[in-house]
C-alpha cells in the first residue's frame, strides 16, 4: 500500500469537514473492497476517513411499512437481524449470501452500494425492493442511484447515512454465485411492491438493471411459467472467463423463475 | 504520520505508534512475532490470516491496526490453555484435518467463531461457514470431520 493519513471522526459533520481539508481523501467503511484495491496499488488516497465510529450510520429501525438499515451495518448483522428476517426475509437471505463470514463481519451495506460493483448483491436488493438511499444531504430513489459500472449518483464527498426499504408484499433473492468469490454471476431480486412487480438483475450487465419486460408479464400473472415466455437477450451482457453473455442471459431467465417460485 | 494505537492481543496490552498503512497481520507477524497467523494471498480470499477482533472472525490482512484501536484481538496462539490444546486444535490433530498446515490456523479461528455461535452445526452449515477458508491439501473432508468432532466434544 502507498502511504496515507488515517482519521476516524465520530460524526457525519466531522467526516465532511475532514473531507474538505484533505488532498485526495476517501471514505472507508468495512474496507473489504477498498483495502484490497489499495493493497494492489490500484487506489492511492491521501487520506482515509473511517466512518465506522459515526453513530448516525449504525442500527436497524422499523416502522409499520419500512425497515431502515444504517449505512455502517455489517452484512452479518443484517443477516442476523430478527426484524429484517421477519419483515423482508429476502433481504436477510441476500446478506447471508455475500462472500464468506469474515467478509460479512466487516463489509457494510453503505460500502457495497457506494461501490456499485456490477456483481454485488445489495444493488439488486436496493433496486428490486424500491429502496431509498438517504445521504447526509438528500434522499435518492434506487431507480436514480445506480448509474453505471462502479458509478452512482453520489457526489464525491457525499456520505450514505442509511437505506430505507419499503416492506414488500412478497419478495425473493436468488443468485448463481461465482463458486470462488460468491459474487453473483447472475443475481435476481423479485419483489411485489405497492407499485407492482419489480425485477432487478445484478451480475449480468455492467450495472444492476430492472428487467421491465419481465415485470410487465409478471404484473399480469405472477407465476414461474410466465417467466419462460419472456426472452432474455445476451446483447450488452457481461462476458468473462466465468460465463459468456449467452450463458448469463440464460441464467437471468432461470434465476427469475426460481425467485418467482420462491416468492410465490 | 504515525499514530498511537492501543489494543489487546491474546490478553496482552499493546501500545505503539504505527504507520496508518500497517495491517493487523503485519503487527501480529512482524512486530509481535505471532507467526501462527499466515498470509496466503493478496486478494482477501484465502482465510489463512483469520483472527478474532472483539469476538468476530475477520481477515487480519484486510484490516488496519488503526481500525483495531481499543479492540481485543485473539490469534491462534491465544487458543490453547498452556499445554492443553483447544478442543478444535485437538480435533484437527485427531481427525487429520491438516496436511501442510498452512490453512490450519485460519480454519481453526474461523471454526471457533462458528462453534461459539452455533454449537451443533450441520455438515452443510460447517461447509458454508468455511467458504472463506481455502485449503489446497486436504479436500476439506477431514476438516469438516474435525469441526464435527470438536463440536461434539465441546457439547459434552
Ligand atoms: C473475498 C471477498 C468476497 C466478496 N464477495 C461478495 C459477494 O459475494 N457479494 C457482494 O455483494 N460483495 C462481495 N464482496 C464485497 C463486500 O461485500 C464489501 O464489503 C463491499 O463491497 C464494500 O463494503 P465495505 O463496507 O467493505 O466498503 P469499503 O471497502 O470500506 O468502501 C467501498 C467504497 O464505498 C465507499 N463508502 C463506504 N461507505 C460509504 C458511505 N457510508 N458513504 C459513501 N461512500 C462510502 C468508500 O469510499 C469506497 O469507495 C466480497 C469481498 C471480498 C473481499
Ligand atoms: S491472507 Fe488471504 S485472506 Fe488474508
Ligand atoms: S493443509 Fe495444506 S493448505 Fe490446508
Short mmCIF file of C-alpha atoms and ligand atoms in Angstrom, two decimals:
data_model
loop_
_atom_site.label_atom_id
_atom_site.label_comp_id
_atom_site.label_asym_id
_atom_site.label_seq_id
_atom_site.Cartn_x
_atom_site.Cartn_y
_atom_site.Cartn_z
CA UNK A 1 0.00 0.00 0.00
CA UNK A 2 1.07 3.57 -0.60
CA UNK A 3 1.23 5.84 2.43
CA UNK A 4 -1.87 7.66 3.59
CA UNK A 5 -3.22 9.53 6.60
CA UNK A 6 -5.97 7.98 8.67
CA UNK A 7 -8.77 9.74 10.55
CA UNK A 8 -11.69 8.35 12.49
CA UNK A 9 -14.40 11.00 13.00
CA UNK A 10 -17.41 10.44 15.28
CA UNK A 11 -19.98 12.41 13.31
CA UNK A 12 -21.04 12.98 9.72
CA UNK A 13 -20.24 16.70 10.11
CA UNK A 14 -16.67 15.92 11.18
CA UNK A 15 -16.29 13.43 8.34
CA UNK A 16 -17.39 16.05 5.81
CA UNK A 17 -15.10 18.67 7.35
CA UNK A 18 -12.11 16.29 7.15
CA UNK A 19 -13.00 15.50 3.55
CA UNK A 20 -12.87 19.22 2.68
CA UNK A 21 -9.42 19.76 4.22
CA UNK A 22 -7.74 16.67 2.72
CA UNK A 23 -5.99 16.42 -0.66
CA UNK A 24 -7.45 13.31 -2.17
CA UNK A 25 -9.46 11.60 0.55
CA UNK A 26 -11.61 8.51 0.52
CA UNK A 27 -14.17 7.24 3.00
CA UNK A 28 -13.61 3.74 4.31
CA UNK A 29 -16.25 1.58 5.99
CA UNK A 30 -15.55 -2.17 6.21
CA UNK A 31 -12.59 -1.82 3.88
CA UNK A 32 -13.40 -5.15 2.22
CA UNK A 33 -13.31 -3.57 -1.22
CA UNK A 34 -11.16 -0.50 -0.67
CA UNK A 35 -8.27 -2.12 1.25
CA UNK A 36 -7.69 -4.95 -1.26
CA UNK A 37 -7.71 -2.31 -4.02
CA UNK A 38 -5.17 -0.21 -2.12
CA UNK A 39 -3.02 -3.27 -1.37
CA UNK A 40 -2.79 -3.87 -5.12
CA UNK A 41 -1.92 -0.18 -5.51
CA UNK A 42 -4.92 0.39 -7.71
CA UNK A 43 -6.07 3.22 -5.44
CA UNK A 44 -3.93 5.82 -3.72
CA UNK A 45 -5.95 8.12 -1.47
CA UNK A 46 -4.03 10.71 0.55
CA UNK A 47 -6.38 10.27 3.49
CA UNK A 48 -8.69 7.53 4.69
CA UNK A 49 -11.67 8.82 6.62
CA UNK A 50 -13.02 5.87 8.58
CA UNK A 51 -16.80 6.03 9.01
CA UNK A 52 -17.04 3.07 11.40
CA UNK A 53 -17.38 5.22 14.54
CA UNK A 54 -20.07 7.53 13.14
CA UNK A 55 -23.09 6.69 15.30
CA UNK A 56 -25.64 8.00 12.77
CA UNK A 57 -24.64 5.24 10.36
CA UNK A 58 -25.44 2.39 12.76
CA UNK A 59 -28.56 0.48 13.66
CA UNK A 60 -31.65 -1.04 12.08
CA UNK A 61 -35.03 0.61 12.72
CA UNK A 62 -38.54 -0.32 11.61
CA UNK A 63 -41.87 1.41 11.15
CA UNK A 64 -45.20 -0.08 10.07
CA UNK A 65 -44.17 -0.18 6.45
CA UNK A 66 -40.40 0.29 6.29
CA UNK A 67 -37.10 -1.12 7.52
CA UNK A 68 -34.19 1.33 7.62
CA UNK A 69 -30.65 -0.01 7.72
CA UNK A 70 -27.77 2.26 8.73
CA UNK A 71 -25.05 2.53 6.07
CA UNK A 72 -22.49 1.15 8.51
CA UNK A 73 -24.45 -2.00 9.40
CA UNK A 74 -22.43 -5.14 8.68
CA UNK A 75 -23.69 -7.78 6.26
CA UNK A 76 -23.54 -10.25 9.20
CA UNK A 77 -25.80 -8.04 11.29
CA UNK A 78 -28.39 -7.66 8.51
CA UNK A 79 -28.32 -11.45 8.06
CA UNK A 80 -28.79 -11.98 11.82
CA UNK A 81 -31.43 -9.29 12.35
CA UNK A 82 -34.77 -10.67 13.57
CA UNK A 83 -36.60 -7.57 12.29
CA UNK A 84 -35.19 -7.92 8.79
CA UNK A 85 -35.88 -11.64 8.75
CA UNK A 86 -39.49 -11.13 9.87
CA UNK A 87 -40.30 -8.24 7.54
CA UNK A 88 -38.06 -8.80 4.47
CA UNK A 89 -36.61 -12.31 4.60
CA UNK A 90 -35.38 -11.89 1.01
CA UNK A 91 -33.00 -9.20 2.30
CA UNK A 92 -31.64 -11.41 5.12
CA UNK A 93 -31.03 -14.15 2.60
CA UNK A 94 -29.24 -11.72 0.32
CA UNK A 95 -26.97 -10.50 3.13
CA UNK A 96 -26.27 -14.08 4.21
CA UNK A 97 -25.21 -14.98 0.66
CA UNK A 98 -22.46 -12.33 0.42
CA UNK A 99 -18.88 -13.61 0.26
CA UNK A 100 -17.89 -15.52 3.39
CA UNK A 101 -18.38 -15.00 7.15
CA UNK A 102 -15.26 -12.87 7.51
CA UNK A 103 -16.30 -10.58 4.64
CA UNK A 104 -19.75 -10.34 6.23
CA UNK A 105 -18.15 -9.46 9.58
CA UNK A 106 -16.54 -6.33 8.10
CA UNK A 107 -18.42 -5.32 4.95
CA UNK A 108 -21.27 -2.81 5.13
CA UNK A 109 -24.36 -2.07 3.08
CA UNK A 110 -23.24 1.56 2.59
CA UNK A 111 -19.86 0.47 1.23
CA UNK A 112 -21.45 -2.09 -1.04
CA UNK A 113 -23.89 0.28 -2.71
CA UNK A 114 -21.43 3.21 -2.87
CA UNK A 115 -19.02 0.89 -4.65
CA UNK A 116 -21.71 -0.49 -7.02
CA UNK A 117 -19.71 -3.48 -8.23
CA UNK A 118 -21.54 -4.95 -11.25
CA UNK A 119 -21.60 -8.35 -9.49
CA UNK A 120 -22.51 -7.16 -5.96
CA UNK A 121 -25.69 -8.37 -4.29
CA UNK A 122 -27.03 -5.32 -2.44
CA UNK A 123 -27.58 -3.24 -5.59
CA UNK A 124 -30.16 -5.83 -6.71
CA UNK A 125 -31.76 -5.72 -3.26
CA UNK A 126 -31.94 -1.94 -3.17
CA UNK A 127 -33.25 -1.60 -6.74
CA UNK A 128 -35.60 -4.60 -6.63
CA UNK A 129 -37.17 -3.58 -3.32
CA UNK A 130 -37.51 0.06 -4.46
CA UNK A 131 -35.49 1.37 -1.53
CA UNK A 132 -34.45 4.96 -0.90
CA UNK A 133 -30.82 5.87 -0.23
CA UNK A 134 -30.60 8.52 2.49
CA UNK A 135 -27.42 10.64 2.40
CA UNK A 136 -26.11 13.49 4.51
CA UNK A 137 -27.92 15.95 2.22
CA UNK A 138 -30.78 14.30 0.31
CA UNK A 139 -32.76 11.19 -0.49
CA UNK A 140 -32.11 9.27 -3.71
CA UNK A 141 -34.55 6.73 -5.14
CA UNK A 142 -32.95 3.42 -6.09
CA UNK A 143 -34.02 3.98 -9.71
CA UNK A 144 -31.77 7.06 -9.82
CA UNK A 145 -28.92 5.79 -7.63
CA UNK A 146 -27.06 3.15 -9.66
CA UNK A 147 -25.92 5.00 -12.74
CA UNK A 148 -23.18 2.87 -14.36
CA UNK A 149 -20.44 0.32 -13.67
CA UNK A 150 -18.91 1.32 -10.29
CA UNK A 151 -20.80 4.64 -10.67
CA UNK A 152 -23.60 6.04 -8.54
CA UNK A 153 -25.47 9.31 -8.16
CA UNK A 154 -23.35 10.12 -5.07
CA UNK A 155 -21.15 13.21 -5.18
CA UNK A 156 -17.50 12.57 -4.21
CA UNK A 157 -17.93 13.92 -0.67
CA UNK A 158 -21.48 12.59 -0.11
CA UNK A 159 -21.98 10.13 2.74
CA UNK A 160 -24.63 7.43 2.63
CA UNK A 161 -26.34 7.51 6.02
CA UNK A 162 -28.92 4.76 5.63
CA UNK A 163 -31.08 2.80 3.22
CA UNK A 164 -34.85 2.74 3.71
CA UNK A 165 -36.65 -0.34 2.38
CA UNK A 166 -40.43 -0.36 2.00
CA UNK A 167 -41.69 -3.75 3.22
CA UNK A 168 -42.80 -5.64 0.11
CA UNK A 169 -45.88 -7.87 -0.09
CA UNK A 170 -43.53 -10.67 -1.06
CA UNK A 171 -40.01 -10.95 -2.41
CA UNK A 172 -37.16 -13.36 -3.04
CA UNK A 173 -33.49 -13.07 -3.95
CA UNK A 174 -31.82 -15.89 -5.87
CA UNK A 175 -28.28 -15.89 -7.20
CA UNK A 176 -25.97 -18.09 -9.16
CA UNK A 177 -22.73 -17.40 -7.30
CA UNK A 178 -19.23 -17.48 -8.67
CA UNK A 179 -18.02 -20.56 -6.80
CA UNK A 180 -14.74 -18.90 -5.78
CA UNK A 181 -15.74 -15.38 -4.70
CA UNK A 182 -19.53 -15.83 -4.17
CA UNK A 183 -20.14 -12.61 -6.11
CA UNK A 184 -23.17 -13.01 -8.36
CA UNK A 185 -22.61 -14.33 -11.85
CA UNK A 186 -26.29 -13.52 -12.01
CA UNK A 187 -28.48 -12.48 -9.06
CA UNK A 188 -32.15 -11.55 -9.22
CA UNK A 189 -34.42 -9.81 -6.72
CA UNK A 190 -38.11 -10.19 -7.48
CA UNK A 191 -40.50 -8.18 -5.32
CA UNK A 192 -44.15 -7.27 -5.23
CA UNK A 193 -44.24 -3.66 -4.09
CA UNK A 194 -47.12 -1.17 -3.86
CA UNK A 195 -46.31 -0.03 -7.39
CA UNK A 196 -46.35 -3.59 -8.76
CA UNK A 197 -43.75 -6.23 -9.52
CA UNK A 198 -40.09 -5.25 -9.68
CA UNK A 199 -37.32 -7.44 -11.08
CA UNK A 200 -33.71 -6.29 -10.52
CA UNK A 201 -30.79 -8.12 -12.07
CA UNK A 202 -27.16 -7.94 -10.89
CA UNK A 203 -24.04 -9.64 -12.26
CA UNK A 204 -25.40 -9.97 -15.78
CA UNK A 205 -24.73 -6.48 -17.13
CA UNK A 206 -22.25 -3.65 -16.46
CA UNK A 207 -24.64 -2.23 -13.84
CA UNK A 208 -27.67 -3.55 -11.95
CA UNK A 209 -30.85 -3.04 -14.01
CA UNK A 210 -34.59 -3.63 -13.98
CA UNK A 211 -35.92 -6.25 -16.35
CA UNK A 212 -39.03 -4.33 -17.39
CA UNK A 213 -40.50 -6.79 -19.94
CA UNK A 214 -40.43 -9.43 -17.24
CA UNK A 215 -42.03 -7.05 -14.74
CA UNK A 216 -44.91 -6.40 -17.19
CA UNK A 217 -45.50 -10.10 -17.73
CA UNK A 218 -45.38 -10.85 -14.01
CA UNK A 219 -47.75 -7.99 -13.27
CA UNK A 220 -50.33 -9.80 -15.41
CA UNK A 221 -49.69 -13.17 -13.87
CA UNK A 222 -47.24 -13.84 -11.06
CA UNK A 223 -46.17 -17.38 -11.83
CA UNK A 224 -42.92 -19.17 -12.72
CA UNK A 225 -44.49 -20.40 -16.02
CA UNK A 226 -44.87 -16.85 -17.31
CA UNK A 227 -41.15 -16.18 -16.95
CA UNK A 228 -40.32 -18.70 -19.70
CA UNK A 229 -42.28 -16.67 -22.26
CA UNK A 230 -40.01 -13.62 -21.97
CA UNK A 231 -36.75 -13.77 -23.89
CA UNK A 232 -33.52 -12.66 -22.18
CA UNK A 233 -31.20 -11.27 -24.83
CA UNK A 234 -27.40 -11.57 -24.44
CA UNK A 235 -26.74 -8.21 -26.15
CA UNK A 236 -24.76 -5.94 -23.85
CA UNK A 237 -24.34 -8.53 -21.10
CA UNK A 238 -21.00 -9.23 -19.43
CA UNK A 239 -18.64 -11.78 -20.84
CA UNK A 240 -15.60 -13.11 -18.94
CA UNK A 241 -13.78 -16.32 -18.07
CA UNK A 242 -16.63 -17.30 -15.75
CA UNK A 243 -19.54 -17.04 -18.15
CA UNK A 244 -20.37 -15.95 -21.71
CA UNK A 245 -23.06 -13.38 -22.42
CA UNK A 246 -25.33 -16.16 -23.75
CA UNK A 247 -24.90 -18.16 -20.58
CA UNK A 248 -25.60 -15.12 -18.43
CA UNK A 249 -28.74 -14.40 -20.46
CA UNK A 250 -29.89 -17.96 -19.87
CA UNK A 251 -29.14 -17.65 -16.16
CA UNK A 252 -31.21 -14.48 -15.89
CA UNK A 253 -34.27 -16.44 -17.03
CA UNK A 254 -33.53 -19.29 -14.63
CA UNK A 255 -32.88 -17.00 -11.66
CA UNK A 256 -36.07 -15.00 -12.30
CA UNK A 257 -38.08 -18.22 -12.49
CA UNK A 258 -36.59 -19.51 -9.23
CA UNK A 259 -37.10 -16.17 -7.49
CA UNK A 260 -40.75 -16.05 -8.56
CA UNK A 261 -41.25 -19.61 -7.36
CA UNK A 262 -39.59 -18.76 -4.03
CA UNK A 263 -41.66 -15.60 -3.56
CA UNK A 264 -44.94 -17.24 -4.53
CA UNK B 1 2.24 10.43 10.02
CA UNK B 2 2.38 7.79 12.73
CA UNK B 3 -0.50 7.22 15.05
CA UNK B 4 -0.90 5.93 18.58
CA UNK B 5 -2.89 2.72 18.84
CA UNK B 6 -3.72 0.66 21.89
CA UNK B 7 -5.20 -2.84 21.66
CA UNK B 8 -5.00 -6.17 23.41
CA UNK B 9 -3.58 -9.25 21.71
CA UNK B 10 -4.24 -12.58 23.44
CA UNK B 11 -4.83 -10.66 26.64
CA UNK B 12 -1.59 -8.71 26.44
CA UNK B 13 -1.76 -4.91 26.26
CA UNK B 14 -0.08 -3.50 23.16
CA UNK B 15 0.57 0.21 22.75
CA UNK B 16 2.58 1.73 19.99
CA UNK B 17 2.90 4.20 17.17
CA UNK B 18 2.07 2.82 13.76
CA UNK B 19 2.01 4.00 10.22
CA UNK B 20 -1.65 4.10 9.19
CA UNK B 21 -0.99 1.60 6.40
CA UNK B 22 0.14 -1.11 8.85
CA UNK B 23 -2.15 -4.10 8.52
CA UNK B 24 -3.16 -6.05 11.62
CA UNK B 25 -1.42 -9.13 10.22
CA UNK B 26 1.85 -7.17 9.89
CA UNK B 27 1.69 -6.14 13.54
CA UNK B 28 1.00 -9.73 14.58
CA UNK B 29 3.66 -11.39 12.45
CA UNK B 30 6.43 -8.82 12.11
CA UNK B 31 6.34 -6.97 15.41
CA UNK B 32 4.80 -9.42 17.88
CA UNK B 33 6.32 -12.48 16.14
CA UNK B 34 2.97 -14.28 16.35
CA UNK B 35 3.67 -16.13 13.12
CA UNK B 36 0.85 -18.65 13.52
CA UNK B 37 -1.33 -16.23 11.58
CA UNK B 38 -0.48 -16.80 7.92
CA UNK B 39 -0.74 -14.82 4.71
CA UNK B 40 -1.78 -16.91 1.72
CA UNK B 41 -2.99 -14.32 -0.79
CA UNK B 42 -3.13 -10.62 -1.52
CA UNK B 43 -6.78 -10.57 -2.59
CA UNK B 44 -8.54 -11.17 0.77
CA UNK B 45 -9.81 -14.55 -0.39
CA UNK B 46 -7.86 -17.36 1.29
CA UNK B 47 -8.63 -17.01 5.01
CA UNK B 48 -5.16 -18.14 6.20
CA UNK B 49 -4.98 -14.89 8.19
CA UNK B 50 -8.24 -15.19 10.16
CA UNK B 51 -8.12 -13.91 13.75
CA UNK B 52 -10.80 -12.64 16.11
CA UNK B 53 -11.39 -8.95 16.73
CA UNK B 54 -13.83 -8.38 19.57
CA UNK B 55 -15.06 -11.96 19.24
CA UNK B 56 -15.72 -11.88 15.49
CA UNK B 57 -13.58 -13.69 12.95
CA UNK B 58 -12.00 -11.31 10.44
CA UNK B 59 -9.23 -11.38 7.85
CA UNK B 60 -6.24 -9.74 9.53
CA UNK B 61 -4.78 -8.95 6.08
CA UNK B 62 -7.73 -6.65 5.35
CA UNK B 63 -7.96 -4.52 8.48
CA UNK B 64 -5.62 -1.74 9.55
CA UNK B 65 -4.08 -1.71 13.02
CA UNK B 66 -5.58 1.78 13.26
CA UNK B 67 -9.05 0.25 12.83
CA UNK B 68 -8.49 -2.03 15.84
CA UNK B 69 -7.95 0.83 18.32
CA UNK B 70 -9.30 -0.35 21.70
CA UNK B 71 -10.07 -3.88 20.44
CA UNK B 72 -9.46 -7.32 21.87
CA UNK B 73 -7.63 -9.46 19.33
CA UNK B 74 -7.23 -13.22 19.63
CA UNK B 75 -4.90 -15.27 17.44
CA UNK B 76 -4.24 -18.99 17.13
CA UNK B 77 -1.50 -18.62 19.77
CA UNK B 78 -4.11 -17.45 22.27
CA UNK B 79 -6.29 -20.52 21.94
CA UNK B 80 -4.56 -23.28 23.92
CA UNK B 81 -4.66 -23.31 27.70
CA UNK B 82 -0.96 -23.80 28.45
CA UNK B 83 -0.08 -27.26 27.14
CA UNK B 84 -3.75 -28.19 26.79
CA UNK B 85 -4.95 -27.77 23.22
CA UNK B 86 -8.28 -26.12 22.47
CA UNK B 87 -10.85 -28.81 21.52
CA UNK B 88 -10.69 -27.63 17.90
CA UNK B 89 -6.91 -27.90 17.80
CA UNK B 90 -7.14 -31.37 19.35
CA UNK B 91 -9.81 -32.45 16.86
CA UNK B 92 -7.82 -31.24 13.82
CA UNK B 93 -4.94 -33.40 15.08
CA UNK B 94 -7.19 -36.37 15.87
CA UNK B 95 -9.10 -36.32 12.56
CA UNK B 96 -6.09 -35.50 10.34
CA UNK B 97 -7.71 -32.17 9.45
CA UNK B 98 -4.44 -30.88 8.02
CA UNK B 99 -1.62 -31.85 5.72
CA UNK B 100 0.84 -28.99 5.14
CA UNK B 101 -0.91 -26.96 7.85
CA UNK B 102 -0.75 -23.63 6.08
CA UNK B 103 -4.51 -23.06 6.17
CA UNK B 104 -4.98 -24.58 9.63
CA UNK B 105 -4.71 -21.52 11.92
CA UNK B 106 -7.30 -19.69 9.81
CA UNK B 107 -9.51 -22.77 9.60
CA UNK B 108 -9.42 -23.16 13.36
CA UNK B 109 -10.02 -19.49 14.19
CA UNK B 110 -12.92 -19.42 11.75
CA UNK B 111 -14.36 -22.65 13.21
CA UNK B 112 -14.08 -21.31 16.78
CA UNK B 113 -16.30 -18.40 15.71
CA UNK B 114 -18.78 -20.84 14.16
CA UNK B 115 -19.00 -23.05 17.27
CA UNK B 116 -19.38 -20.00 19.52
CA UNK B 117 -22.47 -19.05 17.56
CA UNK B 118 -23.75 -22.49 16.67
CA UNK B 119 -22.61 -25.31 18.98
CA UNK B 120 -24.24 -28.02 16.86
CA UNK B 121 -23.81 -27.14 13.18
CA UNK B 122 -24.85 -29.48 10.38
CA UNK B 123 -22.31 -30.60 7.80
CA UNK B 124 -23.75 -28.07 5.35
CA UNK B 125 -23.51 -25.27 7.90
CA UNK B 126 -19.85 -26.13 8.51
CA UNK B 127 -19.07 -26.18 4.78
CA UNK B 128 -20.93 -22.90 4.22
CA UNK B 129 -19.16 -21.27 7.15
CA UNK B 130 -15.71 -22.30 5.87
CA UNK B 131 -16.43 -20.71 2.48
CA UNK B 132 -13.71 -18.12 3.09
CA UNK B 133 -11.00 -20.61 4.13
CA UNK B 134 -9.16 -22.25 1.28
CA UNK B 135 -7.20 -25.49 1.70
CA UNK B 136 -5.02 -26.77 -1.12
CA UNK B 137 -4.25 -30.14 0.50
CA UNK B 138 -6.98 -31.96 2.36
CA UNK B 139 -10.02 -31.79 0.11
CA UNK B 140 -11.84 -30.38 3.19
CA UNK B 141 -13.35 -33.71 4.19
CA UNK B 142 -11.30 -34.22 7.35
CA UNK B 143 -11.56 -30.55 8.21
CA UNK B 144 -15.33 -30.88 8.33
CA UNK B 145 -14.96 -34.05 10.40
CA UNK B 146 -12.63 -32.26 12.81
CA UNK B 147 -15.15 -29.47 13.33
CA UNK B 148 -17.91 -32.04 13.92
CA UNK B 149 -15.74 -33.91 16.44
CA UNK B 150 -14.79 -30.71 18.25
CA UNK B 151 -18.42 -29.62 18.36
CA UNK B 152 -19.39 -32.94 19.92
CA UNK B 153 -16.57 -32.81 22.46
CA UNK B 154 -17.37 -29.21 23.38
CA UNK B 155 -21.06 -30.02 23.93
CA UNK B 156 -20.27 -32.97 26.21
C1 LIG C 1 -13.35 -12.26 -0.74
C2 LIG C 1 -14.49 -11.30 -0.94
C3 LIG C 1 -15.72 -11.77 -1.39
C4 LIG C 1 -16.80 -10.91 -1.59
N1 LIG C 1 -17.97 -11.43 -2.04
C5 LIG C 1 -19.02 -10.60 -2.25
C6 LIG C 1 -20.26 -11.10 -2.71
O1 LIG C 1 -20.47 -12.31 -2.86
N2 LIG C 1 -21.26 -10.21 -2.92
C7 LIG C 1 -21.10 -8.87 -2.69
O2 LIG C 1 -22.04 -8.14 -2.91
N3 LIG C 1 -19.95 -8.36 -2.26
C8 LIG C 1 -18.90 -9.20 -2.02
N4 LIG C 1 -17.73 -8.67 -1.55
C9 LIG C 1 -17.62 -7.21 -1.31
C10 LIG C 1 -18.10 -6.88 0.12
O3 LIG C 1 -19.48 -7.06 0.21
C11 LIG C 1 -17.73 -5.46 0.54
O4 LIG C 1 -18.00 -5.42 1.90
C12 LIG C 1 -18.50 -4.32 -0.06
O5 LIG C 1 -18.44 -4.32 -1.45
C13 LIG C 1 -17.92 -2.99 0.35
O6 LIG C 1 -18.29 -2.68 1.66
P1 LIG C 1 -17.26 -2.11 2.69
O7 LIG C 1 -18.05 -1.65 3.86
O8 LIG C 1 -16.20 -3.08 2.94
O9 LIG C 1 -16.72 -0.81 1.91
P2 LIG C 1 -15.26 -0.19 1.74
O10 LIG C 1 -14.35 -1.14 1.09
O11 LIG C 1 -14.83 0.40 3.04
O12 LIG C 1 -15.62 1.00 0.74
C14 LIG C 1 -16.03 0.75 -0.58
C15 LIG C 1 -16.34 2.08 -1.27
O13 LIG C 1 -17.51 2.67 -0.72
C16 LIG C 1 -17.25 3.98 -0.20
N5 LIG C 1 -18.06 4.11 1.01
C17 LIG C 1 -18.09 3.25 2.07
N6 LIG C 1 -19.05 3.63 2.95
C18 LIG C 1 -19.61 4.75 2.45
C19 LIG C 1 -20.66 5.62 2.90
N7 LIG C 1 -21.32 5.41 4.05
N8 LIG C 1 -20.98 6.69 2.14
C20 LIG C 1 -20.33 6.91 0.96
N9 LIG C 1 -19.35 6.14 0.47
C21 LIG C 1 -18.99 5.07 1.22
C22 LIG C 1 -15.75 4.03 0.01
O14 LIG C 1 -15.26 5.34 -0.11
C23 LIG C 1 -15.23 3.13 -1.10
O15 LIG C 1 -15.14 3.84 -2.29
C24 LIG C 1 -16.63 -9.52 -1.33
C25 LIG C 1 -15.41 -9.02 -0.87
C26 LIG C 1 -14.33 -9.89 -0.67
C27 LIG C 1 -13.04 -9.35 -0.17
S1 LIG C 2 -4.09 -13.63 3.56
FE1 LIG C 2 -5.54 -14.45 2.21
S2 LIG C 2 -7.38 -13.68 3.08
FE2 LIG C 2 -5.90 -12.78 4.33
S1 LIG C 3 -3.44 -28.38 4.89
FE1 LIG C 3 -2.26 -27.54 3.31
S2 LIG C 3 -3.50 -25.86 2.71
FE2 LIG C 3 -4.76 -26.88 4.08
#
